[in-house]
mmCIF file of C-alpha atoms in Angstrom:
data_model
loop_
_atom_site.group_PDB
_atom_site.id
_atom_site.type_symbol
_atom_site.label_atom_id
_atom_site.label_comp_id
_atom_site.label_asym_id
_atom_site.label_seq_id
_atom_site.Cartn_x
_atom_site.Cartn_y
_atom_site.Cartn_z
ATOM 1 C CA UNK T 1 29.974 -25.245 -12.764
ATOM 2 C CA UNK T 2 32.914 -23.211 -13.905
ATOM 3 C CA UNK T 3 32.529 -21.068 -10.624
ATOM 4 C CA UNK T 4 32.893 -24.152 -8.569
ATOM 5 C CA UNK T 5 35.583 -25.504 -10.521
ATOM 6 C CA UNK T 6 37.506 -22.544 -10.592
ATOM 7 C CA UNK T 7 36.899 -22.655 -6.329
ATOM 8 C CA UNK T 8 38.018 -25.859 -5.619
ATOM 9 C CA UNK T 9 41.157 -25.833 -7.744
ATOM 10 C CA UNK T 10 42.191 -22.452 -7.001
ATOM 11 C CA UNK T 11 41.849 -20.635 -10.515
ATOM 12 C CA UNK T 12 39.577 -18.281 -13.095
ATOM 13 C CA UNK T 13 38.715 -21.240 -15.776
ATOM 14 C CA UNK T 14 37.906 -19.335 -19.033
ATOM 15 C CA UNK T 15 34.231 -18.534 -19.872
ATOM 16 C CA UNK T 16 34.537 -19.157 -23.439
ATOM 17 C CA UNK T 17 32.673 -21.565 -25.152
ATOM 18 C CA UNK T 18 34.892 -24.313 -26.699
ATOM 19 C CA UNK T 19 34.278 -26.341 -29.565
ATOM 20 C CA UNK T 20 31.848 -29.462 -29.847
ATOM 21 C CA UNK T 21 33.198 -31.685 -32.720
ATOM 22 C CA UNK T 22 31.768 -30.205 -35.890
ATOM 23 C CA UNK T 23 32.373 -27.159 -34.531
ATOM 24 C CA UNK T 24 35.912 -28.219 -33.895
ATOM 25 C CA UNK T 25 36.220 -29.041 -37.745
ATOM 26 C CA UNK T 26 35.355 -26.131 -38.585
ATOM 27 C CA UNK T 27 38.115 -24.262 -36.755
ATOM 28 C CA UNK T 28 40.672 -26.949 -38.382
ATOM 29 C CA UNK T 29 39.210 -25.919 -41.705
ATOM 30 C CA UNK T 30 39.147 -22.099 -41.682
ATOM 31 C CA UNK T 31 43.203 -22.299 -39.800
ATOM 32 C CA UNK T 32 41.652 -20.843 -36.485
ATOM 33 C CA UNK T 33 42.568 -24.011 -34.636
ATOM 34 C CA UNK T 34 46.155 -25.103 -35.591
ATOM 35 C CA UNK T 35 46.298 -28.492 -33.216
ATOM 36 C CA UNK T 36 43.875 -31.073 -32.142
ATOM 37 C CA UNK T 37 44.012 -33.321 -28.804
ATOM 38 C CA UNK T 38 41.665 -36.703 -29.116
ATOM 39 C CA UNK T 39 40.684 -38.086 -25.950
ATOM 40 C CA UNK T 40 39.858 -41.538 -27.902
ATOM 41 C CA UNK T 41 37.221 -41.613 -30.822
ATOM 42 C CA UNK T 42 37.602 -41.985 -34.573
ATOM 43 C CA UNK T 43 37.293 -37.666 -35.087
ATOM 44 C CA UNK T 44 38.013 -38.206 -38.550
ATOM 45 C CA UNK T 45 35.403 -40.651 -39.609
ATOM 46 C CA UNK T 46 32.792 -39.227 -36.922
ATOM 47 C CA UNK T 47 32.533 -36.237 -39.423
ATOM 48 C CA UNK T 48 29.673 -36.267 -42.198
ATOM 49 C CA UNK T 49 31.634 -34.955 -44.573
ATOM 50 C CA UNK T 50 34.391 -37.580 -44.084
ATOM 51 C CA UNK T 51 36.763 -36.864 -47.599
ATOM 52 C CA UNK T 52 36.280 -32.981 -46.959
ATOM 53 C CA UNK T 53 37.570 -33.239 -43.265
ATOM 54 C CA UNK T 54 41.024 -35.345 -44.185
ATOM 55 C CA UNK T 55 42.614 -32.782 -45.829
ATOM 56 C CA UNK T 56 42.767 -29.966 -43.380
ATOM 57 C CA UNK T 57 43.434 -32.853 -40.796
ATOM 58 C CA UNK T 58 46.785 -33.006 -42.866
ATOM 59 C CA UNK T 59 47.366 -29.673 -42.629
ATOM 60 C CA UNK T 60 47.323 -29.398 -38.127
ATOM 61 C CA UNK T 61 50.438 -28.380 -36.818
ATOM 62 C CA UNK T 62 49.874 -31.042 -33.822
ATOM 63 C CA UNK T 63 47.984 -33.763 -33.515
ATOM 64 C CA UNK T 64 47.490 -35.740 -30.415
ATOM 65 C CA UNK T 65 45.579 -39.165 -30.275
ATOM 66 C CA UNK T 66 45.275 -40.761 -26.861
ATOM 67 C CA UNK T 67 43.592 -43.579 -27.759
ATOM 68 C CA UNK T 68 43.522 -48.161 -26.620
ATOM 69 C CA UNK T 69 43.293 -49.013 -29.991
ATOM 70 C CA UNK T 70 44.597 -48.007 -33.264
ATOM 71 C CA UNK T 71 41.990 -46.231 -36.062
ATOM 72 C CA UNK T 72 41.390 -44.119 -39.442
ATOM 73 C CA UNK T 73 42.007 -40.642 -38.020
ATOM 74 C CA UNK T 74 45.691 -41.738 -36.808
ATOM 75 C CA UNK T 75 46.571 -42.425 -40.858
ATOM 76 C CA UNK T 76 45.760 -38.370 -41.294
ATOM 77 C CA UNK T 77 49.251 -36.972 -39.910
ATOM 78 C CA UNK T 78 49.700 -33.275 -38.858
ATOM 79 C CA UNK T 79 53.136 -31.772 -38.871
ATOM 80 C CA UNK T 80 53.460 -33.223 -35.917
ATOM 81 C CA UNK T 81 51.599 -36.229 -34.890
ATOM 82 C CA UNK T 82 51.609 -38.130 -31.426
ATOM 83 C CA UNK T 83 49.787 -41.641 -31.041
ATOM 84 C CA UNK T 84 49.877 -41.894 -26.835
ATOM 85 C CA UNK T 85 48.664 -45.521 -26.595
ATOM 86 C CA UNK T 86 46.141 -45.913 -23.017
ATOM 87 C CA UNK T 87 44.866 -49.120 -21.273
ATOM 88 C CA UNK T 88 41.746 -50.137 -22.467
ATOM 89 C CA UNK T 89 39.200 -50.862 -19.731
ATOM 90 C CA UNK T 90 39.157 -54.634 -19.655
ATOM 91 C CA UNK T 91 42.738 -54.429 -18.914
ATOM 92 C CA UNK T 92 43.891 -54.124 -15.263
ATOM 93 C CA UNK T 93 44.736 -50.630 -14.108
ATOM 94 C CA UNK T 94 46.634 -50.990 -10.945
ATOM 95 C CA UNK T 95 48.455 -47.709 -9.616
ATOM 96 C CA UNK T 96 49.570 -46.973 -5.893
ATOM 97 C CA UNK T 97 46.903 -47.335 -4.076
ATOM 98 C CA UNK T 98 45.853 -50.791 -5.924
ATOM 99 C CA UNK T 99 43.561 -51.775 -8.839
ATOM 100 C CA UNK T 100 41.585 -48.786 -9.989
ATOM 101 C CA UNK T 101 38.361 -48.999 -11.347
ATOM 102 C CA UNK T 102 37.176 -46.227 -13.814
ATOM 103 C CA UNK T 103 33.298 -44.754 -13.600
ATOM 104 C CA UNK T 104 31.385 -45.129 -17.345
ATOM 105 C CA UNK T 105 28.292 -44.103 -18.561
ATOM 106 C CA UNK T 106 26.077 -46.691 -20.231
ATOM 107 C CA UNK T 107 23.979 -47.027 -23.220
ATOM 108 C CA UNK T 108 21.002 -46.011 -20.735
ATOM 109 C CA UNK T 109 22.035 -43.003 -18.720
ATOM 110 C CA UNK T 110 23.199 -45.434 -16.004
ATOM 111 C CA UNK T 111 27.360 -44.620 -14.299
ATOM 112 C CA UNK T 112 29.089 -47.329 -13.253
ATOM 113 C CA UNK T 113 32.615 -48.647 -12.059
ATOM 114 C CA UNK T 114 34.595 -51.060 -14.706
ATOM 115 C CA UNK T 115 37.101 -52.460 -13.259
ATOM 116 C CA UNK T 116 39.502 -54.332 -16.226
ATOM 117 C CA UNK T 117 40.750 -57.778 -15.532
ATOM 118 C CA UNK T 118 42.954 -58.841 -18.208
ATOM 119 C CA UNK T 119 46.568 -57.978 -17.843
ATOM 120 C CA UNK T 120 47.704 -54.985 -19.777
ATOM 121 C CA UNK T 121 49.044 -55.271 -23.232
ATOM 122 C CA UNK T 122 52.173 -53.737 -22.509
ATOM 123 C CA UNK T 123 54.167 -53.035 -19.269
ATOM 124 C CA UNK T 124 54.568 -49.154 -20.202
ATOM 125 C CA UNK T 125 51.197 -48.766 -20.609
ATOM 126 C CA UNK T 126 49.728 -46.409 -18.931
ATOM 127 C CA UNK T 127 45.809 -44.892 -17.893
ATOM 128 C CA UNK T 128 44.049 -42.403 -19.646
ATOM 129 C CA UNK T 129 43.877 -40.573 -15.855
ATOM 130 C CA UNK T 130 47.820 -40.897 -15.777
ATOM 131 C CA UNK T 131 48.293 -39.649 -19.416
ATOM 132 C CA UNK T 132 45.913 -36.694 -19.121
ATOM 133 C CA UNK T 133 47.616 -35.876 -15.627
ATOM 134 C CA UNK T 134 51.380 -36.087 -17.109
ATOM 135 C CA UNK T 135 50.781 -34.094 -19.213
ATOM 136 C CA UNK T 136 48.767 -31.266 -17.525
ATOM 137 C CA UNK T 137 51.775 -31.430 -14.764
ATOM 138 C CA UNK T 138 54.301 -30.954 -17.249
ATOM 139 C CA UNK T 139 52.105 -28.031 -19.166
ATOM 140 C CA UNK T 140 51.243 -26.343 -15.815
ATOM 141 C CA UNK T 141 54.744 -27.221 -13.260
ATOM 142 C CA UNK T 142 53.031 -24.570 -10.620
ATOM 143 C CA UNK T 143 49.721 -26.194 -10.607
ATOM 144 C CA UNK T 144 47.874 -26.041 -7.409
ATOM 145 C CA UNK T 145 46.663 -29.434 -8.974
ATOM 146 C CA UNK T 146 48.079 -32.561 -7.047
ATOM 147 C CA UNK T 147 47.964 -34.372 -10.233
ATOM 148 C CA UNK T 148 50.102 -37.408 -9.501
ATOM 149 C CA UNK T 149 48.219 -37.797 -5.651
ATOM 150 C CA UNK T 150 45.006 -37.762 -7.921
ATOM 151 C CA UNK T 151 45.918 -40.747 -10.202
ATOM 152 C CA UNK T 152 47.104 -42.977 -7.172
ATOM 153 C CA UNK T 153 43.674 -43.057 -6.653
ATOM 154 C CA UNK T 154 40.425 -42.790 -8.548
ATOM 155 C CA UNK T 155 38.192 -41.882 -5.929
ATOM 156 C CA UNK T 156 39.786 -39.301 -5.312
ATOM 157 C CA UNK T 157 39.145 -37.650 -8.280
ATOM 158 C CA UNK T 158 35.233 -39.092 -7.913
ATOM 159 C CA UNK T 159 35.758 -37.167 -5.104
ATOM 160 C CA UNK T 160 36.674 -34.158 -6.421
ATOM 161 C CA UNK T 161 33.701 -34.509 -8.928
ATOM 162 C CA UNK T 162 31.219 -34.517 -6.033
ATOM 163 C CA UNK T 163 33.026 -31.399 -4.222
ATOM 164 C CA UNK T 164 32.468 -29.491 -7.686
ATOM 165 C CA UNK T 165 28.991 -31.167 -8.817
ATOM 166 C CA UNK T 166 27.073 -31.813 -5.592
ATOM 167 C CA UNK T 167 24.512 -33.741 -8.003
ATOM 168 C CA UNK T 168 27.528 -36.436 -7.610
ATOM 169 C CA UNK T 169 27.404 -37.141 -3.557
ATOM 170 C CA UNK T 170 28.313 -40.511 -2.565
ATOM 171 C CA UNK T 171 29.576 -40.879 -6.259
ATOM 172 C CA UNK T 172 32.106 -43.187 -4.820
#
């Protein structure tokens, strides 16, 4: 996978293993991990130790939530602490190229579009795709990455799925 990856977008990803989420706490605990991203989730509460984990929660020097609805882990503030609020999926994503539908994987295994059709909560809103993307284009200005071309259009990135996991042909 990470040979593929690192073909398609141009670039050695690292071979390190990250950190599943108790392993994750862990880090946060023993100070080797000094900031925490959340791609949605309750982290805090998802922990089986939940009054052991709140304290070194406290004690990140960043914490970023990206998240459609508000929760327990956003009350445990880092030094710095960033709520980025997302569209949910039954609200309508529409970018460029049109109405976007996002792929999800269901209680049995099964991936499949959801396409939202309520209109979204708020007009600055934005996706999860277009918040994940802003930021990696502002992290990485030189990226061989056509981040903002990607989130005009969700199949696109589908697409980019299949060219790195063939498992994924006709994914769109």
């Amino acid at each position: 996978f990470l040979a593929r990856l690192g073909e398609r977008y141009g670039f050695t990803p690292p071979y390190a293993p990250g950190h599943a989420a108790i392993a994750s706490m862990q880090a946060i605990c023993t100070g080797q991990a000094r900031a925490l991203i959340c791609m949605g989730g309750n982290f805090a509460l998802a922990m089986p130790d939940r009054e052991a984990s709140a304290v070194p929660l406290t004690q990140l020097d960043l914490a970023v939530h990206v998240a459609t609805k508000l929760n327990r882990s956003h009350l445990l503030t880092a030094r710095h602490s960033y709520i980025l609020p997302v569209l949910g999926r039954s609200e309508i994503d529409m970018q460029k190229s049109g109405a976007q539908a996002v792929t999800v994987e269901d209680s049995m295994s099964m991936i499949h579009a959801s396409r939202g059709v309520l209109k979204p909560a708020g007009v600055m809103l934005k996706s999860e795709c277009a918040v994940v993307a802003g930021i990696a284009q502002a992290a990485l200005p030189q990226s061989v990455v056509a981040w903002e071309y990607l989130v005009e259009d969700y199949d696109r990135i589908r697409n980019d799925i299949e060219a790195v996991l063939p498992e994924f042909a006709d994914y769109n």
